[in-house]
Short mmCIF file of C-alpha atoms in Angstrom, two decimals:
data_model
loop_
_atom_site.label_atom_id
_atom_site.label_comp_id
_atom_site.label_asym_id
_atom_site.label_seq_id
_atom_site.Cartn_x
_atom_site.Cartn_y
_atom_site.Cartn_z
CA MET A 1 -6.92 80.04 -7.22
CA THR A 2 -6.77 76.65 -5.63
CA SER A 3 -6.79 73.49 -7.73
CA THR A 4 -7.62 70.19 -6.05
CA ARG A 5 -7.54 66.63 -7.30
CA ALA A 6 -8.34 63.68 -5.02
CA GLY A 7 -7.26 65.26 -1.75
CA THR A 8 -4.04 66.97 -2.82
CA ILE A 9 -3.96 70.75 -2.84
CA LEU A 10 -1.89 72.77 -5.27
CA ARG A 11 -1.96 76.41 -4.28
CA LEU A 12 -1.99 78.62 -7.35
CA LYS A 13 -1.86 82.39 -6.97
CA LYS A 14 -3.40 85.01 -9.24
CA PRO A 15 -1.72 85.69 -12.59
CA ALA A 16 1.05 88.26 -12.49
CA SER A 17 -0.18 89.76 -15.75
CA LYS A 18 -3.13 89.55 -18.11
CA ALA A 19 -1.12 87.80 -20.79
CA LYS A 20 -2.76 84.57 -21.85
CA VAL A 21 -0.41 81.61 -21.70
CA PRO A 22 -1.74 78.28 -23.01
CA LEU A 23 -1.68 75.66 -20.27
CA THR A 24 -1.82 72.02 -21.21
CA LEU A 25 -2.40 69.02 -18.97
CA ASP A 26 -1.98 66.53 -21.78
CA SER A 27 0.27 63.71 -20.54
CA LYS A 28 0.68 62.47 -24.14
CA GLN A 29 2.74 65.52 -25.06
CA SER A 30 5.39 64.80 -22.42
CA ALA A 31 5.50 61.17 -23.52
CA LEU A 32 6.36 62.26 -27.08
CA ARG A 33 9.29 64.40 -25.95
CA SER A 34 12.67 62.84 -25.29
CA PRO A 35 13.16 62.29 -21.55
CA PRO A 36 15.60 64.69 -19.89
CA THR A 37 19.03 63.64 -18.64
CA LEU A 38 21.33 65.29 -16.12
CA ARG A 39 23.78 66.03 -18.93
CA THR A 40 21.19 67.89 -20.99
CA SER A 41 18.84 69.30 -18.35
CA GLY A 42 20.84 72.39 -17.46
CA MET A 43 20.94 73.94 -14.02
CA GLU A 44 17.46 75.49 -13.81
CA LEU A 45 15.89 74.38 -10.53
CA VAL A 46 12.42 74.54 -9.00
CA THR A 47 11.33 74.23 -5.38
CA LEU A 48 8.41 72.31 -3.90
CA ASP A 49 7.62 73.03 -0.26
CA VAL A 50 5.67 69.93 0.73
CA THR A 51 3.41 69.60 3.78
CA ASP A 52 1.71 66.34 4.78
CA MET A 53 -1.61 65.77 6.54
CA ILE A 54 -0.18 66.14 10.06
CA GLY A 55 1.88 69.23 9.34
CA ASN A 56 5.30 67.73 8.63
CA LYS A 57 7.21 69.78 6.07
CA LYS A 58 10.05 69.13 3.65
CA CYS A 59 11.58 71.18 0.87
CA PHE A 60 12.48 69.49 -2.43
CA VAL A 61 14.75 71.29 -4.91
CA LEU A 62 14.62 69.56 -8.29
CA HIS A 63 15.70 70.06 -11.87
CA LYS A 64 12.89 71.85 -13.66
CA SER A 65 13.30 69.84 -16.86
CA PHE A 66 12.56 66.56 -15.02
CA VAL A 67 9.60 67.92 -13.08
CA THR A 68 7.92 69.58 -16.06
CA HIS A 69 8.60 66.70 -18.44
CA TYR A 70 6.85 64.05 -16.38
CA SER A 71 4.05 66.06 -14.76
CA PRO A 72 1.72 68.13 -16.95
CA MET A 73 0.21 69.56 -13.76
CA LEU A 74 3.54 70.90 -12.50
CA ASN A 75 4.51 71.97 -16.01
CA ALA A 76 1.40 74.14 -16.19
CA SER A 77 2.25 75.71 -12.83
CA PHE A 78 5.94 76.38 -13.32
CA ASN A 79 5.52 77.62 -16.90
CA GLY A 80 2.20 79.44 -16.42
CA PRO A 81 1.15 83.03 -15.63
CA PHE A 82 0.69 82.41 -11.92
CA SER A 83 3.17 83.46 -9.25
CA GLU A 84 4.63 79.95 -9.28
CA GLY A 85 5.83 80.63 -12.79
CA LEU A 86 7.72 83.69 -11.56
CA THR A 87 9.05 82.38 -8.25
CA GLN A 88 9.55 78.76 -9.42
CA LEU A 89 8.20 77.79 -6.00
CA ILE A 90 5.11 75.72 -5.20
CA GLU A 91 3.55 75.05 -1.81
CA TYR A 92 2.20 71.55 -2.11
CA SER A 93 -0.04 69.68 0.33
CA THR A 94 0.07 65.91 0.10
CA MET A 95 -0.75 62.85 2.17
CA SER A 96 2.75 61.45 2.61
CA ILE A 97 6.14 63.15 2.45
CA ASN A 98 7.73 59.72 2.21
CA ALA A 99 5.71 58.91 -0.92
CA PHE A 100 6.61 62.32 -2.35
CA GLY A 101 10.28 61.49 -1.79
CA ILE A 102 9.84 58.21 -3.67
CA PHE A 103 8.28 60.23 -6.50
CA THR A 104 11.26 62.62 -6.67
CA ASP A 105 13.67 59.67 -6.84
CA TRP A 106 11.54 58.17 -9.61
CA LEU A 107 11.85 61.38 -11.63
CA TYR A 108 15.57 60.71 -12.04
CA SER A 109 15.70 56.89 -12.07
CA GLN A 110 12.27 55.78 -13.36
CA LYS A 111 12.40 53.17 -10.59
CA ILE A 112 10.18 52.82 -7.53
CA ALA A 113 12.27 52.06 -4.46
CA SER A 114 12.74 52.82 -0.79
CA VAL A 115 15.95 54.33 0.51
CA ASP A 116 17.47 50.84 0.92
CA GLY A 117 16.57 49.89 -2.65
CA SER A 118 13.69 47.55 -1.77
CA LEU A 119 10.11 48.04 -2.87
CA PRO A 120 8.13 50.42 -0.62
CA SER A 121 5.33 49.25 1.65
CA VAL A 122 1.77 48.88 0.38
CA THR A 123 0.85 52.02 2.34
CA ASP A 124 3.57 54.07 0.62
CA LEU A 125 2.60 52.64 -2.77
CA ILE A 126 -1.06 53.56 -2.31
CA HIS A 127 -0.02 57.11 -1.40
CA LEU A 128 2.32 57.15 -4.40
CA TRP A 129 -0.40 56.07 -6.85
CA ILE A 130 -2.74 58.79 -5.58
CA LEU A 131 0.05 61.37 -5.86
CA ALA A 132 0.78 60.26 -9.43
CA ASP A 133 -2.93 60.54 -10.20
CA ASN A 134 -2.96 64.11 -8.85
CA LEU A 135 0.10 65.03 -10.93
CA ILE A 136 -1.24 63.23 -14.05
CA ILE A 137 1.63 60.76 -14.45
CA PRO A 138 0.07 57.52 -15.80
CA THR A 139 3.48 55.87 -16.29
CA LEU A 140 4.19 56.15 -12.57
CA GLN A 141 0.67 54.96 -11.75
CA ASN A 142 1.18 51.82 -13.84
CA GLN A 143 4.57 51.08 -12.29
CA THR A 144 3.01 51.53 -8.86
CA ILE A 145 0.26 49.04 -9.65
CA GLN A 146 2.92 46.52 -10.67
CA ALA A 147 4.82 47.14 -7.44
CA ILE A 148 1.66 46.62 -5.37
CA SER A 149 1.10 43.24 -7.06
CA GLU A 150 4.62 42.24 -6.01
CA VAL A 151 4.50 43.56 -2.44
CA MET A 152 1.11 42.26 -1.30
CA THR A 153 1.19 38.70 0.00
CA PRO A 154 -1.48 36.40 1.48
CA THR A 155 -0.13 37.16 4.96
CA ASP A 156 0.29 40.92 4.52
CA LYS A 157 -2.87 42.88 3.84
CA PRO A 158 -3.20 46.67 4.05
CA GLU A 159 -4.41 48.29 7.26
CA SER A 160 -7.97 49.58 7.27
CA PHE A 161 -6.88 53.23 7.62
CA ILE A 162 -5.03 53.20 4.29
CA LEU A 163 -8.06 51.63 2.61
CA HIS A 164 -10.16 54.57 3.80
CA THR A 165 -7.50 56.90 2.37
CA LEU A 166 -7.65 55.00 -0.91
CA TYR A 167 -11.44 55.13 -1.23
CA ASN A 168 -11.67 58.76 -0.12
CA ASN A 169 -9.21 59.84 -2.80
CA THR A 170 -10.13 57.75 -5.84
CA MET A 171 -13.10 57.44 -8.15
CA ALA A 172 -15.31 54.41 -8.68
CA ASN A 173 -13.69 51.86 -11.02
CA SER A 174 -10.26 53.24 -10.21
CA PRO A 175 -7.50 50.76 -11.14
CA LEU A 176 -6.13 51.13 -7.61
CA ARG A 177 -9.46 50.09 -6.11
CA GLN A 178 -9.74 47.20 -8.54
CA ILE A 179 -6.32 45.69 -7.87
CA LEU A 180 -6.76 45.88 -4.10
CA ALA A 181 -10.17 44.19 -4.30
CA ASP A 182 -8.87 41.56 -6.72
CA MET A 183 -5.89 40.77 -4.51
CA PHE A 184 -8.06 40.55 -1.40
CA VAL A 185 -10.10 37.92 -3.21
CA SER A 186 -7.21 36.05 -4.85
CA HIS A 187 -5.23 35.92 -1.59
CA ALA A 188 -8.37 34.85 0.29
CA PHE A 189 -7.91 37.53 2.94
CA VAL A 190 -10.20 36.91 5.90
CA ILE A 191 -12.07 39.93 7.25
CA ASP A 192 -13.11 39.01 10.77
CA GLU A 193 -15.85 40.69 12.81
CA GLU A 194 -13.39 42.77 14.84
CA ILE A 195 -12.15 44.71 11.79
CA GLU A 196 -15.20 44.43 9.53
CA HIS A 197 -16.71 47.75 10.67
CA HIS A 198 -13.40 49.54 10.06
CA PHE A 199 -13.33 48.62 6.37
CA PRO A 200 -14.80 50.95 3.74
CA ARG A 201 -18.18 49.71 2.60
CA GLU A 202 -17.13 50.17 -1.02
CA ILE A 203 -14.27 47.68 -0.86
CA LEU A 204 -16.61 44.97 0.36
CA LEU A 205 -18.80 45.56 -2.70
CA ASP A 206 -15.74 45.62 -4.95
CA MET A 207 -14.60 42.30 -3.47
CA ILE A 208 -17.98 40.72 -4.19
CA ASN A 209 -17.82 41.93 -7.79
CA SER A 210 -14.22 40.76 -8.11
CA ALA A 211 -15.15 37.29 -6.86
CA ALA A 212 -18.07 37.18 -9.28
CA ARG A 213 -15.84 38.11 -12.22
CA SER A 214 -13.20 35.53 -11.33
CA THR A 215 -15.65 32.67 -10.81
CA PRO A 216 -16.38 30.60 -13.95
CA LYS A 217 -20.03 30.87 -14.93
CA LYS A 218 -21.80 27.52 -14.78
CA THR A 219 -25.31 26.73 -15.85
CA ALA A 220 -25.40 23.17 -14.48
CA LYS A 221 -27.50 22.45 -11.42
CA LEU A 222 -25.83 21.96 -8.05
CA SER A 223 -24.83 18.42 -7.25
CA LYS A 224 -26.62 16.65 -4.39
CA SER A 225 -23.53 16.88 -2.20
CA LYS A 226 -23.27 20.63 -2.72
CA MET A 227 -26.98 21.13 -2.30
CA ALA A 228 -26.93 19.24 0.99
CA LYS A 229 -25.03 21.98 2.81
CA TYR A 230 -27.88 24.42 2.16
CA LEU A 231 -30.67 22.13 3.40
CA ILE A 232 -32.05 22.06 6.93
CA SER A 233 -32.43 18.66 8.55
CA VAL A 234 -36.06 17.73 9.16
CA ASP A 235 -35.20 14.63 11.22
CA ASP A 236 -34.39 16.72 14.27
CA VAL A 237 -37.81 18.34 14.11
CA ARG A 238 -39.62 14.99 13.81
CA ARG A 239 -37.91 13.64 16.90
CA ARG A 240 -39.24 16.45 19.09
#
């Protein structure tokens, strides 16, 4: 069986037996449990063989208690009746190995950071949010949104390719879509004609809606000075 969520593939094999094991994807249950620590987690390890979109591979060996505590999706796989539950090995396809590495560091530190300790790039953060969405980790999604708000500046907007990735892997009204559209508007990013056709159509609509929401509603008529910029001069026609 193959389970997919927003572009990430989790390969699940057939059950090793007919025994029914309840699988839960409820993120609230993990939130109620005490978070694991290295002193209490024991030595049980799991392996995730990760492959990105262009075929790069990396193997991550992690403490099972951390992985299954924070991700209901991985908890269901490693503790379920499928072969992953027996082998404690998952083959995982994702968009960015770098973002997956940031996720594994977060499991132990609860902090989002690059190798040098700084905040990751907007591209890595977008990949990270989508990964957290796939793994059902709302806490990581919220921290990622906060990091995006800190990283994006008026002079540093995301490349068009990552926006296509974002819109191809999220649903309408996604918080990730909303914050990107809101920040494009608030930072007054200029989309010139050369890059306009590379942008997802949906983000342009989201930007219009964002601008409409952020603009105070006024019922007063336009002033004469403001109205003037919409009017066509008739004097030039009369002189012809």
